[in-house]
Coordinates of C-alpha atoms in Angstrom, one line a residue:
Chain A
M219 CA 19.0 -9.1 -13.9
T220 CA 17.9 -12.7 -14.1
N221 CA 14.7 -13.1 -16.0
H222 CA 12.2 -15.2 -14.0
A223 CA 9.4 -14.8 -16.5
L224 CA 7.7 -18.2 -17.3
P225 CA 8.0 -19.6 -20.8
E226 CA 5.9 -17.8 -23.4
A227 CA 3.6 -20.8 -23.8
W228 CA 2.9 -21.1 -20.1
R229 CA 2.3 -17.3 -19.8
R230 CA -0.2 -17.5 -22.7
G231 CA -1.9 -20.4 -21.0
L232 CA -2.4 -18.3 -17.9
Y233 CA -3.7 -15.3 -19.8
E234 CA -6.0 -17.4 -22.0
T235 CA -7.5 -19.0 -18.9
I236 CA -8.0 -15.7 -17.2
A237 CA -9.7 -14.3 -20.3
R238 CA -11.9 -17.3 -20.8
R239 CA -13.1 -17.8 -17.3
R240 CA -16.8 -17.2 -16.9
D241 CA -19.4 -17.2 -14.1
M242 CA -21.7 -20.1 -15.3
R243 CA -25.3 -20.8 -14.5
A244 CA -26.1 -23.7 -16.9
F245 CA -24.5 -27.0 -16.5
L246 CA -24.5 -30.5 -18.0
P247 CA -25.3 -33.3 -15.6
D248 CA -22.2 -35.4 -16.5
P249 CA -20.1 -36.3 -13.4
I250 CA -16.7 -34.7 -12.9
P251 CA -13.9 -37.3 -12.6
D252 CA -12.4 -37.3 -9.1
E253 CA -9.0 -36.7 -10.5
T254 CA -10.2 -33.6 -12.2
L255 CA -11.9 -32.4 -9.1
A256 CA -8.8 -33.1 -7.0
R257 CA -6.6 -31.0 -9.3
I258 CA -9.1 -28.1 -9.1
L259 CA -9.1 -28.3 -5.3
L260 CA -5.3 -28.6 -5.2
A261 CA -5.1 -25.4 -7.3
A262 CA -7.2 -23.7 -4.7
H263 CA -5.1 -25.0 -1.8
Q264 CA -2.0 -23.5 -3.5
A265 CA -3.3 -20.0 -3.1
G266 CA -1.3 -17.7 -0.9
S267 CA -2.8 -17.2 2.5
V268 CA -2.1 -14.6 5.2
G269 CA 0.9 -16.0 7.3
L270 CA 0.4 -19.4 5.6
S271 CA -2.8 -19.9 7.6
Q272 CA -4.5 -21.9 4.8
P273 CA -7.9 -21.0 6.4
W274 CA -10.0 -22.8 3.9
N275 CA -12.1 -26.0 3.8
F276 CA -14.0 -27.4 0.8
L277 CA -17.3 -29.0 1.2
V278 CA -18.2 -31.1 -1.8
V279 CA -22.0 -31.2 -1.9
E280 CA -23.4 -34.0 -4.0
N281 CA -26.5 -35.0 -2.1
R282 CA -29.5 -33.8 -4.0
E283 CA -31.7 -33.2 -1.0
V284 CA -29.1 -31.0 0.6
R285 CA -28.8 -29.1 -2.6
A286 CA -32.5 -28.8 -2.9
Q287 CA -32.6 -27.1 0.5
V288 CA -29.9 -24.7 -0.6
R289 CA -31.8 -24.0 -3.8
A290 CA -35.1 -23.3 -2.0
H291 CA -33.3 -20.6 0.1
V292 CA -31.6 -19.0 -2.9
E293 CA -34.9 -18.9 -4.8
A294 CA -36.6 -17.1 -1.9
E295 CA -33.7 -14.6 -1.8
R296 CA -33.9 -14.1 -5.5
L297 CA -37.5 -13.1 -5.4
R298 CA -37.0 -10.9 -2.4
A299 CA -34.2 -9.1 -4.3
A300 CA -36.5 -8.5 -7.2
D301 CA -38.4 -5.9 -5.2
T302 CA -35.4 -3.6 -5.1
F303 CA -35.7 -3.0 -8.9
E304 CA -38.1 -0.7 -10.8
K305 CA -40.6 -2.5 -13.0
E306 CA -38.7 -2.8 -16.3
R307 CA -35.4 -3.7 -14.7
R308 CA -37.3 -6.2 -12.4
E309 CA -38.6 -8.1 -15.4
K310 CA -35.1 -8.3 -16.9
Y311 CA -33.7 -9.3 -13.5
L312 CA -36.2 -12.1 -13.2
S313 CA -35.4 -13.4 -16.7
F314 CA -31.8 -14.1 -15.7
K315 CA -30.9 -17.6 -14.7
L316 CA -28.8 -17.1 -11.6
E317 CA -27.8 -20.5 -10.5
G318 CA -27.4 -24.1 -11.5
I319 CA -27.4 -25.7 -8.0
L320 CA -29.4 -28.8 -9.1
D321 CA -28.3 -28.9 -12.7
A322 CA -24.6 -29.2 -11.9
P323 CA -23.4 -32.6 -10.7
L324 CA -21.9 -31.0 -7.6
N325 CA -21.7 -27.8 -5.5
L326 CA -18.7 -26.6 -3.6
C327 CA -18.9 -24.6 -0.4
V328 CA -15.6 -22.9 0.3
T329 CA -15.3 -21.8 4.0
C330 CA -12.9 -19.7 6.1
D331 CA -11.7 -20.5 9.6
Q332 CA -10.6 -17.1 10.8
E333 CA -8.9 -18.6 13.9
R334 CA -6.9 -21.4 12.2
F335 CA -3.4 -21.7 13.8
G336 CA -4.6 -19.2 16.4
P337 CA -2.4 -16.2 17.3
S338 CA 0.6 -17.6 15.4
V339 CA -0.6 -16.3 12.1
I340 CA 1.6 -13.4 11.0
G341 CA -0.3 -10.6 9.3
R342 CA -3.7 -11.4 10.6
N343 CA -3.6 -9.2 13.7
T344 CA -4.3 -5.8 12.3
I345 CA -6.9 -6.9 9.7
P346 CA -8.7 -10.1 10.8
E347 CA -10.5 -10.1 7.4
T348 CA -7.3 -11.1 5.7
A349 CA -8.2 -14.7 6.3
V350 CA -11.3 -14.2 4.2
Y351 CA -9.3 -12.4 1.6
S352 CA -7.0 -15.5 1.4
T353 CA -10.0 -17.7 1.0
C354 CA -11.2 -15.7 -2.0
C355 CA -7.8 -16.0 -3.6
A356 CA -8.2 -19.8 -3.3
V357 CA -11.6 -19.5 -5.0
Q358 CA -10.1 -17.6 -7.9
N359 CA -7.4 -20.3 -8.3
L360 CA -10.1 -23.0 -8.2
W361 CA -12.2 -21.0 -10.8
L362 CA -9.2 -20.8 -13.2
A363 CA -8.2 -24.4 -12.8
A364 CA -11.8 -25.4 -13.5
R365 CA -11.9 -23.3 -16.7
A366 CA -8.6 -24.9 -17.9
E367 CA -10.2 -28.4 -17.3
G368 CA -13.3 -27.4 -19.2
V369 CA -15.4 -27.2 -16.1
G370 CA -17.7 -24.3 -15.4
V371 CA -18.1 -22.6 -12.0
G372 CA -21.0 -20.4 -10.9
W373 CA -20.7 -18.4 -7.7
V374 CA -24.1 -18.1 -6.0
S375 CA -24.1 -15.2 -3.6
I376 CA -27.8 -14.6 -2.9
M377 CA -27.9 -16.6 0.3
E378 CA -27.7 -16.0 4.0
P379 CA -24.5 -17.5 5.6
A380 CA -26.6 -18.4 8.7
V381 CA -29.0 -20.5 6.6
L382 CA -26.1 -22.2 4.7
R383 CA -24.5 -23.0 8.1
M384 CA -27.6 -24.7 9.2
I385 CA -28.1 -26.7 6.1
L386 CA -24.5 -27.9 5.9
G387 CA -23.8 -28.2 9.6
I388 CA -21.1 -25.6 9.5
P389 CA -20.0 -24.3 13.0
E390 CA -20.7 -20.8 14.0
R391 CA -17.0 -19.7 14.0
I392 CA -16.6 -20.8 10.3
L393 CA -17.6 -18.4 7.5
P394 CA -19.0 -19.9 4.3
V395 CA -17.4 -17.5 1.8
A396 CA -18.3 -19.0 -1.6
Y397 CA -21.1 -21.4 -2.7
L398 CA -20.2 -22.6 -6.1
C399 CA -22.0 -24.7 -8.7
V400 CA -19.5 -26.9 -10.6
G401 CA -20.0 -28.9 -13.7
F402 CA -19.2 -29.3 -17.4
V403 CA -21.0 -26.9 -19.7
Q404 CA -22.5 -26.7 -23.2
S405 CA -20.2 -23.7 -24.0
F406 CA -18.5 -20.8 -22.3
P407 CA -19.9 -17.5 -23.5
E408 CA -17.6 -15.1 -25.2
R409 CA -18.6 -12.3 -22.8
P410 CA -20.1 -12.2 -19.3
I411 CA -23.9 -12.5 -19.6
F412 CA -24.5 -9.3 -17.7
E413 CA -22.4 -7.5 -20.2
S414 CA -23.7 -9.1 -23.4
K415 CA -27.3 -8.6 -22.2
G416 CA -26.6 -4.9 -21.5
W417 CA -27.3 -5.0 -17.8
L418 CA -24.0 -3.3 -16.8
P419 CA -21.2 -2.0 -19.0
R420 CA -17.6 -3.2 -18.9
L421 CA -15.5 -0.5 -17.4
S422 CA -12.3 0.6 -19.1
L423 CA -9.2 -0.4 -17.2
H424 CA -7.4 3.0 -17.7
E425 CA -10.2 4.8 -15.9
L426 CA -9.7 2.5 -12.8
V427 CA -6.0 3.2 -12.3
F428 CA -4.8 6.0 -10.2
H429 CA -1.2 7.3 -9.5
D430 CA 0.2 7.9 -6.0
R431 CA -3.1 9.3 -4.7
W432 CA -6.7 8.5 -5.2
D433 CA -8.2 10.2 -8.3
E434 CA -4.8 11.2 -9.8
R435 CA -4.3 10.1 -13.3
P436 CA -1.4 7.7 -14.2
R437 CA 1.7 8.9 -16.0
P438 CA 1.0 9.4 -19.8
A439 CA 3.2 6.3 -20.7
L440 CA 1.4 4.0 -18.3
L441 CA -2.0 5.5 -19.4
R442 CA -1.1 4.7 -23.0
A443 CA 0.0 1.1 -22.1
L444 CA -3.3 0.6 -20.1
A445 CA -5.4 1.9 -23.0
T446 CA -3.8 -0.3 -25.6
S447 CA -3.0 -3.4 -23.5
R448 CA -4.5 -6.7 -24.6
I449 CA -4.2 -10.2 -23.3
D450 CA -5.3 -13.2 -25.3
G451 CA -8.7 -14.8 -25.2
P452 CA -12.1 -14.0 -26.7
Q453 CA -12.8 -10.8 -24.7
A454 CA -12.9 -8.3 -27.6
T455 CA -14.6 -5.9 -25.2
L456 CA -11.4 -5.3 -23.4
A457 CA -9.8 -3.8 -26.5
P458 CA -9.5 0.0 -26.5
T459 CA -11.8 0.4 -29.5
T460 CA -14.9 -0.3 -27.4
S461 CA -14.0 2.0 -24.5
A462 CA -15.9 4.9 -26.0
E463 CA -19.0 2.8 -26.3
D464 CA -18.6 1.6 -22.7
R465 CA -18.5 5.3 -21.6
A466 CA -21.6 6.1 -23.5
Q467 CA -23.7 3.5 -21.7
Chain B
M743 CA -20.3 -34.0 -24.5
T744 CA -18.1 -31.3 -26.1
N745 CA -14.8 -31.0 -24.3
H746 CA -14.0 -27.4 -23.5
A747 CA -10.7 -28.2 -21.6
L748 CA -8.0 -25.8 -22.7
P749 CA -5.0 -27.3 -24.7
E750 CA -2.6 -29.2 -22.5
A751 CA 0.2 -26.6 -22.9
W752 CA -2.1 -23.8 -21.7
R753 CA -3.4 -25.9 -18.8
R754 CA 0.2 -26.7 -17.8
G755 CA 1.0 -23.0 -17.9
L756 CA -1.8 -22.2 -15.5
Y757 CA -0.9 -24.9 -13.1
E758 CA 2.8 -24.1 -13.2
T759 CA 2.0 -20.4 -12.5
I760 CA -0.2 -21.3 -9.6
A761 CA 2.4 -23.6 -8.1
R762 CA 5.2 -21.1 -8.5
R763 CA 3.5 -18.0 -7.2
R764 CA 5.0 -16.7 -4.0
D765 CA 4.5 -14.0 -1.5
M766 CA 7.7 -12.0 -1.9
R767 CA 9.4 -9.6 0.5
A768 CA 12.7 -8.9 -1.3
F769 CA 12.8 -7.0 -4.5
L770 CA 15.2 -5.7 -7.1
P771 CA 15.0 -1.9 -7.8
D772 CA 14.7 -2.3 -11.6
P773 CA 11.6 -0.6 -13.0
I774 CA 8.7 -2.6 -14.3
P775 CA 8.0 -1.8 -18.0
D776 CA 4.6 -0.1 -18.4
E777 CA 3.5 -2.7 -20.8
T778 CA 4.2 -5.4 -18.3
L779 CA 2.4 -3.5 -15.5
A780 CA -0.6 -2.9 -17.9
R781 CA -0.9 -6.7 -18.6
I782 CA -0.8 -7.5 -14.9
L783 CA -3.5 -4.9 -14.2
L784 CA -5.6 -6.1 -17.1
A785 CA -5.4 -9.7 -15.7
A786 CA -6.8 -8.3 -12.5
H787 CA -9.6 -6.4 -14.3
Q788 CA -10.7 -9.7 -16.0
A789 CA -11.6 -11.3 -12.7
G790 CA -15.2 -12.2 -12.1
S791 CA -17.1 -9.7 -10.0
V792 CA -20.5 -10.0 -8.3
G793 CA -23.1 -8.9 -10.8
L794 CA -20.3 -7.5 -13.1
S795 CA -19.8 -4.7 -10.5
Q796 CA -16.0 -4.5 -11.2
P797 CA -15.7 -2.8 -7.8
W798 CA -11.9 -2.4 -7.9
N799 CA -9.4 0.5 -8.4
F800 CA -5.7 0.2 -8.7
L801 CA -3.5 2.9 -7.1
V802 CA 0.1 2.7 -8.5
V803 CA 2.2 4.2 -5.8
E804 CA 5.7 5.1 -7.0
N805 CA 6.4 8.3 -5.0
R806 CA 9.0 7.4 -2.4
E807 CA 7.8 9.8 0.2
V808 CA 4.3 8.4 0.1
R809 CA 5.7 4.9 0.4
A810 CA 8.0 5.9 3.3
Q811 CA 4.8 7.1 5.2
V812 CA 3.2 3.7 4.5
R813 CA 6.3 1.9 5.6
A814 CA 6.6 3.8 8.9
H815 CA 3.1 2.8 9.8
V816 CA 3.7 -0.9 8.9
E817 CA 6.9 -0.9 10.9
A818 CA 5.0 0.4 14.0
E819 CA 2.3 -2.3 13.5
R820 CA 5.0 -5.0 13.0
L821 CA 6.6 -4.2 16.4
R822 CA 3.2 -3.9 18.1
A823 CA 2.3 -7.4 16.8
A824 CA 5.5 -8.8 18.2
D825 CA 4.1 -8.4 21.7
T826 CA 1.5 -11.1 20.9
F827 CA 4.2 -13.8 20.7
E828 CA 6.1 -15.6 23.5
K829 CA 9.8 -14.9 23.8
E830 CA 11.3 -17.5 21.5
R831 CA 8.6 -17.1 18.9
R832 CA 8.9 -13.4 19.1
E833 CA 12.6 -13.4 18.1
K834 CA 11.8 -15.6 15.2
Y835 CA 8.9 -13.4 14.2
L836 CA 11.1 -10.3 14.4
S837 CA 13.7 -12.0 12.2
F838 CA 11.3 -12.3 9.3
K839 CA 11.4 -9.6 6.6
L840 CA 7.7 -8.8 6.1
E841 CA 7.7 -6.2 3.4
G842 CA 9.6 -4.6 0.6
I843 CA 7.7 -1.3 0.4
L844 CA 10.7 0.8 -0.4
D845 CA 12.9 -1.9 -2.1
A846 CA 10.3 -2.6 -4.8
P847 CA 10.0 0.0 -7.6
L848 CA 6.3 0.4 -7.0
N849 CA 3.4 -0.5 -4.7
L850 CA -0.1 -1.2 -5.7
C851 CA -3.1 -0.5 -3.5
V852 CA -6.2 -2.4 -4.7
T853 CA -9.4 -1.0 -3.4
C854 CA -13.1 -1.9 -3.3
D855 CA -16.1 0.4 -3.9
Q856 CA -18.9 -1.5 -2.3
E857 CA -21.5 0.8 -3.9
R858 CA -20.3 0.8 -7.5
F859 CA -23.3 0.8 -9.9
G860 CA -25.5 1.2 -6.9
P861 CA -28.5 -1.1 -6.4
S862 CA -28.3 -2.5 -9.9
V863 CA -25.7 -5.1 -8.8
I864 CA -27.3 -8.5 -8.9
G865 CA -26.1 -10.7 -6.1
R866 CA -24.7 -8.0 -3.8
N867 CA -28.0 -7.6 -1.8
T868 CA -27.8 -10.5 0.6
I869 CA -24.0 -10.4 1.3
P870 CA -22.6 -6.9 0.7
E871 CA -19.1 -8.3 1.3
T872 CA -19.3 -10.1 -2.1
A873 CA -17.8 -6.9 -3.6
V874 CA -14.7 -7.4 -1.4
Y875 CA -14.6 -11.0 -2.4
S876 CA -14.6 -10.0 -6.0
T877 CA -11.7 -7.6 -5.4
C878 CA -9.7 -10.4 -3.8
C879 CA -10.3 -12.5 -6.9
A880 CA -8.8 -9.7 -8.9
V881 CA -5.8 -9.6 -6.6
Q882 CA -5.2 -13.3 -7.2
N883 CA -5.3 -12.8 -11.0
L884 CA -2.9 -10.0 -10.6
W885 CA -0.6 -12.1 -8.5
L886 CA -0.6 -15.0 -11.0
A887 CA 0.0 -12.7 -14.0
A888 CA 2.9 -11.0 -12.2
R889 CA 4.5 -14.4 -11.5
A890 CA 4.1 -15.4 -15.1
E891 CA 5.9 -12.1 -16.1
G892 CA 8.7 -12.9 -13.6
V893 CA 7.5 -10.1 -11.3
G894 CA 7.2 -10.7 -7.5
V895 CA 4.2 -9.5 -5.4
G896 CA 4.2 -9.2 -1.6
W897 CA 0.9 -8.6 0.2
V898 CA 1.4 -6.4 3.2
S899 CA -1.5 -6.8 5.6
I900 CA -0.1 -5.3 8.9
M901 CA -1.7 -1.9 8.4
E902 CA -4.8 0.0 9.4
P903 CA -7.1 0.8 6.5
A904 CA -7.9 4.2 8.1
V905 CA -4.2 5.1 8.1
L906 CA -3.8 4.0 4.5
R907 CA -6.8 6.0 3.5
M908 CA -5.3 9.1 5.0
I909 CA -1.9 8.7 3.4
L910 CA -3.4 7.9 -0.1
G911 CA -6.4 10.2 0.0
I912 CA -8.8 7.3 -0.3
P913 CA -12.5 8.3 0.4
E914 CA -14.2 6.9 3.4
R915 CA -16.6 4.7 1.4
I916 CA -13.7 2.9 -0.4
L917 CA -12.1 0.0 1.3
P918 CA -8.4 -0.6 0.7
V919 CA -8.3 -4.4 0.4
A920 CA -4.7 -5.2 -0.6
Y921 CA -1.5 -3.3 -0.4
L922 CA 1.1 -5.0 -2.6
C923 CA 4.8 -4.5 -3.1
V924 CA 5.6 -5.2 -6.8
G925 CA 9.0 -5.7 -8.4
F926 CA 11.4 -8.1 -10.1
V927 CA 13.2 -10.5 -7.7
Q928 CA 16.5 -12.3 -7.4
S929 CA 14.7 -15.6 -7.2
F930 CA 11.3 -17.1 -6.3
P931 CA 11.8 -19.6 -3.4
E932 CA 10.7 -23.2 -3.9
R933 CA 8.5 -23.1 -0.9
P934 CA 6.7 -20.4 1.0
I935 CA 9.1 -18.9 3.6
F936 CA 6.8 -19.5 6.6
E937 CA 6.8 -23.2 5.5
S938 CA 10.5 -23.7 4.8
K939 CA 11.5 -21.8 8.0
G940 CA 9.2 -24.1 10.1
W941 CA 6.8 -21.4 11.3
L942 CA 3.7 -23.2 10.2
P943 CA 3.2 -26.5 8.5
R944 CA 1.6 -27.0 5.0
L945 CA -1.8 -28.7 5.6
S946 CA -2.7 -31.8 3.6
L947 CA -5.4 -31.1 1.1
H948 CA -7.4 -34.3 1.8
E949 CA -7.9 -33.3 5.4
L950 CA -9.5 -30.0 4.3
V951 CA -12.2 -31.5 2.1
F952 CA -15.6 -32.6 3.5
H953 CA -18.5 -34.3 1.8
D954 CA -22.1 -33.1 1.9
R955 CA -21.8 -31.9 5.5
W956 CA -19.1 -30.3 7.7
D957 CA -16.6 -32.8 9.1
E958 CA -17.8 -35.7 7.0
R959 CA -15.0 -37.5 5.1
P960 CA -15.1 -37.6 1.2
R961 CA -16.0 -40.7 -0.7
P962 CA -13.0 -43.2 -0.8
A963 CA -12.4 -42.6 -4.5
L964 CA -12.2 -38.8 -4.1
L965 CA -10.1 -39.2 -1.0
R966 CA -7.6 -41.3 -2.9
A967 CA -7.6 -38.7 -5.8
L968 CA -7.0 -35.9 -3.3
A969 CA -4.2 -37.7 -1.5
T970 CA -2.3 -38.5 -4.7
S971 CA -3.1 -35.4 -6.8
R972 CA -0.2 -33.4 -8.0
I973 CA 0.0 -30.4 -10.3
D974 CA 3.3 -29.2 -11.8
G975 CA 5.7 -26.7 -10.3
P976 CA 8.3 -26.9 -7.6
Q977 CA 6.1 -27.5 -4.6
A978 CA 7.3 -31.0 -3.6
T979 CA 5.6 -30.4 -0.2
L980 CA 2.2 -30.9 -1.8
A981 CA 3.1 -34.5 -2.8
P982 CA 1.5 -37.1 -0.6
T983 CA 4.9 -38.4 0.7
T984 CA 5.3 -35.4 3.0
S985 CA 1.8 -35.3 4.4
A986 CA 2.9 -37.6 7.4
E987 CA 5.7 -35.2 8.1
D988 CA 3.2 -32.3 7.9
R989 CA 0.9 -33.9 10.4
A990 CA 3.8 -34.6 12.8
Q991 CA 4.7 -30.9 13.1

């Protein structure tokens, strides 16, 4: 069998990037060079898409007034969501910085055209949402490329697509999938903030894997591999030694 | 400003992996070592998720009878979809191999629990679909890790979630997002099959990027960077020289 694995150094680069990617909310105002932004967007455009439909567009939002409108909507939604938490949790929730819309030098709105190339798209018939799934794959590529370039990305999801459409002039048939704050950062935290601040625990991978049917445990050898698997990067929490602690939370 | 860009070799590894990832439909029967599979799944589990909800599960489907049931459903859907194409297109459509469910040594069903951690998930209130978006990000990580390990992944999307739920015993509240064929391959093609076979053209990145508002062209400097940007890997089609040809198709 021919071995098509990529060279060890490249593989490590991928795993290190995956492990070090973070959802960022604080940004430096420094502009992102156009060449860097172009590479990040090209990485997104190279994602797989259902039937090669490439359903995405990328709105680079730099105008501060436009971003201020988006931020005002997000802030209203943030406060509205606070009502869903009990008192103690609510105070903690309100203490989190959830977005850097105006701090970052630019925002990116990644959209999905579910009708691109019309009925010629193979694989989109049975599940129309697959176009959205493809768009999310592009976002993940973008996120990883940004991390590799030292650029932070923060996905802001507390907003109504209809409001975003209005602010950005997006047609009705187009779905805004991701609204991202993009900029250089002071530092990337070792662990996701919701994890390090004890909001939610990191789940153990081996508890998320089933075999052949829902809820059936994996074969012992795979279970062992899952429980001991590590990839590089600073995420000590993914090591098996902390899974007991995770379970206790 | 501190530079948090990853070392050049790591960055290259990421970009090469992104450029070389393909949606595969032909597989070798050789088994995937459990350690390799565990690394691939761990990469998926390290994706960002809305509010750290980690809404995914991974069903490793090895049982041939189970996979034969899935394949029978997909085959019926494939033929049903053929009716949507005109005669000439239909014959071409039917000539495509769309899945390797039984050829590959295993399938992976990646699911999404939209209620995981209940109302404590920050950012899932306004757009409940964000949990699905997170799951797709995990799939992209998985896909890239597999490529780096020399393992092909083929996303089969011509299937009804309800049928898949029945076959795999997946509860009603859980959404099967991706059904993936996973295995070693003879070779990874240089370009996506739908592109090289002339089914659909590769779009030019610079035509997909807008500035501040939908349909507004980017600043000239960014436009230039977008039109000339390249990342490594075998995708010559992404070079600017072919964009005229793309437009002509």
